[in-house]
Amino acid sequence: MAKPAVLYSPRYLDYNFGKEHAFQNLRIKLAVELLRSYRAFEGSLDLLTPEPASEDDLLLVHERGYVDAIRELSVHPRAEAYEWGLGPGDNPVFPDMYGTAAVQVGATIQACEAVATGERLRAYNLGGGLHHAMPARASGFCIFNDIAIGLRHILDEGLVKRVLYVDIDAHHGDGVQEIFYEDPRVLTISLHENGRFLFPGTGFPGDLGNGSGKGYAVNVPLPPYTRDESYLYAFTEIVPPLARAFRPDLIFTQTGADAHFLDPLAHLKLTTRTYEGVAGIVDDLTEELCAGRWVAAGGGGYDMAACARVWTLIAGAMAGATFSDETDPKWRELCRKETGSAPTTLRDREVSTDEHVAQAVKDVVADVKQQIFPHHGLKDSARASR
């Protein structure tokens, strides 16, 4: 079987809201160059160039009027198109939006298909993870929802029957949840900063799905300054039990790095210890439950060097590779030139000062268990968690 793959295209850099915008895909280039500096593409990983998604692919999730509007605005940009969620602010119109966004979608479809068919055990689209996009509206820097399209493609083609979607972005994975809110084939689990403090203001434990999908949307809204110990507690208490009850054919992780303590837009204050811990848990779950099948996509993250380091560690976990802690001087120079920062180590030197699990996090976990676990035949251990 082929090696795990990282999907990357230079066209990702054309997904560009402007130099002053928070969302900068230079972070993806920095991640690829960091992996290259470890010679990862000469050993444990393949580097693949994706093809753009077709119109039919986009229409698996997005409404025809919206897809047509994105195509038209790509050729004839205008300052605002608020009826489609586009305009100054989060989602400025830019030339060739359609083409560049379609490449990111195509990469996620390619990753999902390769893993679902058994061509590869694992694939990581560093340019994907655009989890806020809605069927007829751009949102939160996301134009097309590559994740939902990729998952619907492999589900509708009969390549898999059940997918576990785990979202560790600091922002609630609202678009993916909305699209699969009544679909029990996809169990969505989002661990995010509480929506009372952060965009998009959604994702509470009571938002648990509708109809046949009731109980298949899981939200873990964490308080600001949750930090490593409490985050890993929440992840361990919620994700493995639900994964084992659900028995997915494939696990998909959205790996937004904006919960990192250096991120300027969120406040969960995690270190690389948490990202390595989460990746290790997912690695074990895929081996236990679905023959190792794991697809991942990038997502949010607004400290570019932190994104590169986090995503390199996750790619290493997917490939079973261990990278030395000292970063390559040439990569540090590239980082310094592009961002003004030059991390000398792959892992954070900062040691989290929290040695206990915050009661506020225990309370969130207890609430989630009480609301969700009975839908999956799991014992509600809420009282024991308090």
Short mmCIF file of N, CA and C in Angstrom, two decimals, residues 299-370:
data_model
loop_
_atom_site.label_atom_id
_atom_site.label_comp_id
_atom_site.label_asym_id
_atom_site.label_seq_id
_atom_site.Cartn_x
_atom_site.Cartn_y
_atom_site.Cartn_z
N GLY A 299 -7.21 23.79 8.45
CA GLY A 299 -8.20 24.56 9.18
C GLY A 299 -7.68 25.91 9.58
N GLY A 300 -8.16 26.42 10.72
CA GLY A 300 -7.78 27.74 11.17
C GLY A 300 -6.38 27.76 11.76
N GLY A 301 -5.94 28.96 12.09
CA GLY A 301 -4.61 29.15 12.66
C GLY A 301 -4.00 30.43 12.13
N TYR A 302 -3.65 31.35 13.04
CA TYR A 302 -3.31 32.70 12.61
C TYR A 302 -1.94 33.14 13.11
N ASP A 303 -1.22 32.26 13.79
CA ASP A 303 0.22 32.40 13.97
C ASP A 303 0.84 31.40 13.00
N MET A 304 1.46 31.92 11.96
CA MET A 304 1.83 31.05 10.83
C MET A 304 2.88 30.01 11.19
N ALA A 305 3.87 30.39 12.00
CA ALA A 305 4.90 29.42 12.38
C ALA A 305 4.34 28.36 13.31
N ALA A 306 3.41 28.75 14.19
CA ALA A 306 2.77 27.76 15.07
C ALA A 306 1.99 26.74 14.25
N CYS A 307 1.25 27.21 13.24
CA CYS A 307 0.54 26.29 12.35
C CYS A 307 1.50 25.29 11.72
N ALA A 308 2.59 25.79 11.19
CA ALA A 308 3.55 24.91 10.52
C ALA A 308 4.06 23.83 11.46
N ARG A 309 4.35 24.21 12.70
CA ARG A 309 4.88 23.23 13.66
C ARG A 309 3.82 22.23 14.07
N VAL A 310 2.61 22.71 14.36
CA VAL A 310 1.52 21.81 14.76
C VAL A 310 1.22 20.83 13.65
N TRP A 311 1.09 21.31 12.42
CA TRP A 311 0.71 20.43 11.32
C TRP A 311 1.83 19.45 10.97
N THR A 312 3.07 19.85 11.17
CA THR A 312 4.18 18.92 10.96
C THR A 312 4.13 17.78 11.99
N LEU A 313 3.84 18.11 13.23
CA LEU A 313 3.73 17.07 14.25
C LEU A 313 2.58 16.12 13.95
N ILE A 314 1.45 16.65 13.48
CA ILE A 314 0.31 15.78 13.16
C ILE A 314 0.63 14.91 11.95
N ALA A 315 1.27 15.49 10.94
CA ALA A 315 1.67 14.68 9.78
C ALA A 315 2.63 13.58 10.20
N GLY A 316 3.52 13.88 11.13
CA GLY A 316 4.43 12.85 11.63
C GLY A 316 3.68 11.73 12.32
N ALA A 317 2.66 12.09 13.11
CA ALA A 317 1.85 11.05 13.78
C ALA A 317 1.13 10.19 12.76
N MET A 318 0.63 10.81 11.70
CA MET A 318 -0.08 10.04 10.68
C MET A 318 0.84 9.06 9.96
N ALA A 319 2.10 9.45 9.84
CA ALA A 319 3.07 8.62 9.12
C ALA A 319 3.88 7.71 10.02
N GLY A 320 3.70 7.82 11.35
CA GLY A 320 4.53 7.05 12.26
C GLY A 320 5.97 7.50 12.28
N ALA A 321 6.18 8.79 11.99
CA ALA A 321 7.54 9.34 11.91
C ALA A 321 7.80 10.24 13.12
N THR A 322 9.03 10.22 13.60
CA THR A 322 9.43 11.09 14.70
C THR A 322 10.45 12.09 14.18
N PHE A 323 10.20 13.36 14.39
CA PHE A 323 11.08 14.41 13.91
C PHE A 323 11.87 15.00 15.08
N SER A 324 13.14 15.30 14.83
CA SER A 324 13.98 15.90 15.86
C SER A 324 13.43 17.27 16.25
N ASP A 325 13.77 17.70 17.44
CA ASP A 325 13.15 18.91 17.97
C ASP A 325 13.75 20.19 17.40
N GLU A 326 15.02 20.15 17.04
CA GLU A 326 15.65 21.37 16.52
C GLU A 326 15.23 21.61 15.07
N THR A 327 14.76 22.79 14.79
CA THR A 327 14.34 23.11 13.42
C THR A 327 15.55 23.47 12.56
N ASP A 328 15.38 23.26 11.28
CA ASP A 328 16.45 23.50 10.32
C ASP A 328 16.74 25.00 10.19
N PRO A 329 18.01 25.40 10.19
CA PRO A 329 18.34 26.83 10.08
C PRO A 329 17.77 27.49 8.83
N LYS A 330 17.74 26.78 7.72
CA LYS A 330 17.19 27.38 6.49
C LYS A 330 15.68 27.63 6.64
N TRP A 331 15.00 26.71 7.31
CA TRP A 331 13.56 26.93 7.55
C TRP A 331 13.37 28.11 8.50
N ARG A 332 14.20 28.20 9.52
CA ARG A 332 14.09 29.33 10.44
C ARG A 332 14.30 30.65 9.72
N GLU A 333 15.23 30.67 8.77
CA GLU A 333 15.47 31.89 8.01
C GLU A 333 14.27 32.24 7.14
N LEU A 334 13.66 31.24 6.52
CA LEU A 334 12.45 31.47 5.73
C LEU A 334 11.35 32.05 6.63
N CYS A 335 11.19 31.45 7.81
CA CYS A 335 10.18 31.93 8.76
C CYS A 335 10.45 33.38 9.15
N ARG A 336 11.71 33.66 9.45
CA ARG A 336 12.06 35.01 9.88
C ARG A 336 11.76 36.02 8.77
N LYS A 337 12.10 35.66 7.55
CA LYS A 337 11.87 36.55 6.41
C LYS A 337 10.38 36.79 6.19
N GLU A 338 9.57 35.75 6.33
CA GLU A 338 8.15 35.85 5.98
C GLU A 338 7.28 36.32 7.14
N THR A 339 7.67 36.00 8.37
CA THR A 339 6.77 36.28 9.49
C THR A 339 7.41 37.09 10.61
N GLY A 340 8.73 37.20 10.60
CA GLY A 340 9.41 37.90 11.68
C GLY A 340 9.71 37.03 12.89
N SER A 341 9.26 35.76 12.84
CA SER A 341 9.54 34.84 13.94
C SER A 341 10.31 33.65 13.41
N ALA A 342 11.17 33.07 14.24
CA ALA A 342 12.02 31.97 13.79
C ALA A 342 12.14 30.93 14.90
N PRO A 343 11.14 30.06 15.06
CA PRO A 343 11.18 29.06 16.13
C PRO A 343 12.36 28.11 15.97
N THR A 344 13.09 27.92 17.05
CA THR A 344 14.24 27.04 16.99
C THR A 344 13.90 25.59 17.30
N THR A 345 12.71 25.37 17.86
CA THR A 345 12.30 24.00 18.19
C THR A 345 10.95 23.68 17.57
N LEU A 346 10.75 22.42 17.25
CA LEU A 346 9.48 21.95 16.69
C LEU A 346 8.40 21.95 17.76
N ARG A 347 8.75 21.51 18.95
CA ARG A 347 7.81 21.46 20.07
C ARG A 347 7.99 22.69 20.95
N ASP A 348 6.92 23.07 21.61
CA ASP A 348 6.99 24.23 22.49
C ASP A 348 7.86 23.94 23.70
N ARG A 349 8.69 24.89 24.04
CA ARG A 349 9.49 24.76 25.27
C ARG A 349 8.66 25.14 26.49
N GLU A 350 7.64 25.95 26.27
CA GLU A 350 6.78 26.36 27.38
C GLU A 350 6.12 25.14 28.00
N VAL A 351 6.14 25.08 29.29
CA VAL A 351 5.49 23.99 30.02
C VAL A 351 4.22 24.55 30.65
N SER A 352 3.12 23.89 30.39
CA SER A 352 1.85 24.35 30.95
C SER A 352 1.91 24.28 32.47
N THR A 353 1.40 25.33 33.12
CA THR A 353 1.45 25.38 34.58
C THR A 353 0.24 24.70 35.22
N ASP A 354 -0.73 24.29 34.42
CA ASP A 354 -1.92 23.67 35.01
C ASP A 354 -1.66 22.18 35.23
N GLU A 355 -1.79 21.74 36.43
CA GLU A 355 -1.57 20.34 36.75
C GLU A 355 -2.87 19.67 37.19
N HIS A 356 -3.98 20.38 37.05
CA HIS A 356 -5.26 19.82 37.43
C HIS A 356 -6.27 20.15 36.32
N VAL A 357 -7.36 19.42 36.34
CA VAL A 357 -8.43 19.67 35.39
C VAL A 357 -9.39 20.69 36.00
N ALA A 358 -9.65 21.75 35.26
CA ALA A 358 -10.51 22.81 35.77
C ALA A 358 -11.94 22.30 35.98
N GLN A 359 -12.56 22.74 37.06
CA GLN A 359 -13.93 22.30 37.34
C GLN A 359 -14.88 22.73 36.23
N ALA A 360 -14.64 23.88 35.64
CA ALA A 360 -15.51 24.34 34.54
C ALA A 360 -15.48 23.36 33.37
N VAL A 361 -14.31 22.77 33.12
CA VAL A 361 -14.19 21.79 32.03
C VAL A 361 -14.87 20.48 32.44
N LYS A 362 -14.71 20.07 33.68
CA LYS A 362 -15.42 18.87 34.15
C LYS A 362 -16.92 19.03 34.00
N ASP A 363 -17.41 20.24 34.27
CA ASP A 363 -18.84 20.49 34.17
C ASP A 363 -19.32 20.40 32.72
N VAL A 364 -18.52 20.93 31.78
CA VAL A 364 -18.87 20.83 30.35
C VAL A 364 -18.91 19.37 29.93
N VAL A 365 -17.90 18.61 30.31
CA VAL A 365 -17.84 17.19 29.95
C VAL A 365 -19.05 16.45 30.51
N ALA A 366 -19.39 16.74 31.75
CA ALA A 366 -20.55 16.07 32.37
C ALA A 366 -21.83 16.39 31.61
N ASP A 367 -21.98 17.63 31.19
CA ASP A 367 -23.17 18.05 30.44
C ASP A 367 -23.24 17.33 29.10
N VAL A 368 -22.10 17.26 28.41
CA VAL A 368 -22.06 16.58 27.11
C VAL A 368 -22.43 15.10 27.27
N LYS A 369 -21.85 14.45 28.27
CA LYS A 369 -22.16 13.03 28.49
C LYS A 369 -23.65 12.82 28.77
N GLN A 370 -24.19 13.68 29.60
CA GLN A 370 -25.61 13.54 29.96
C GLN A 370 -26.50 13.69 28.73
#
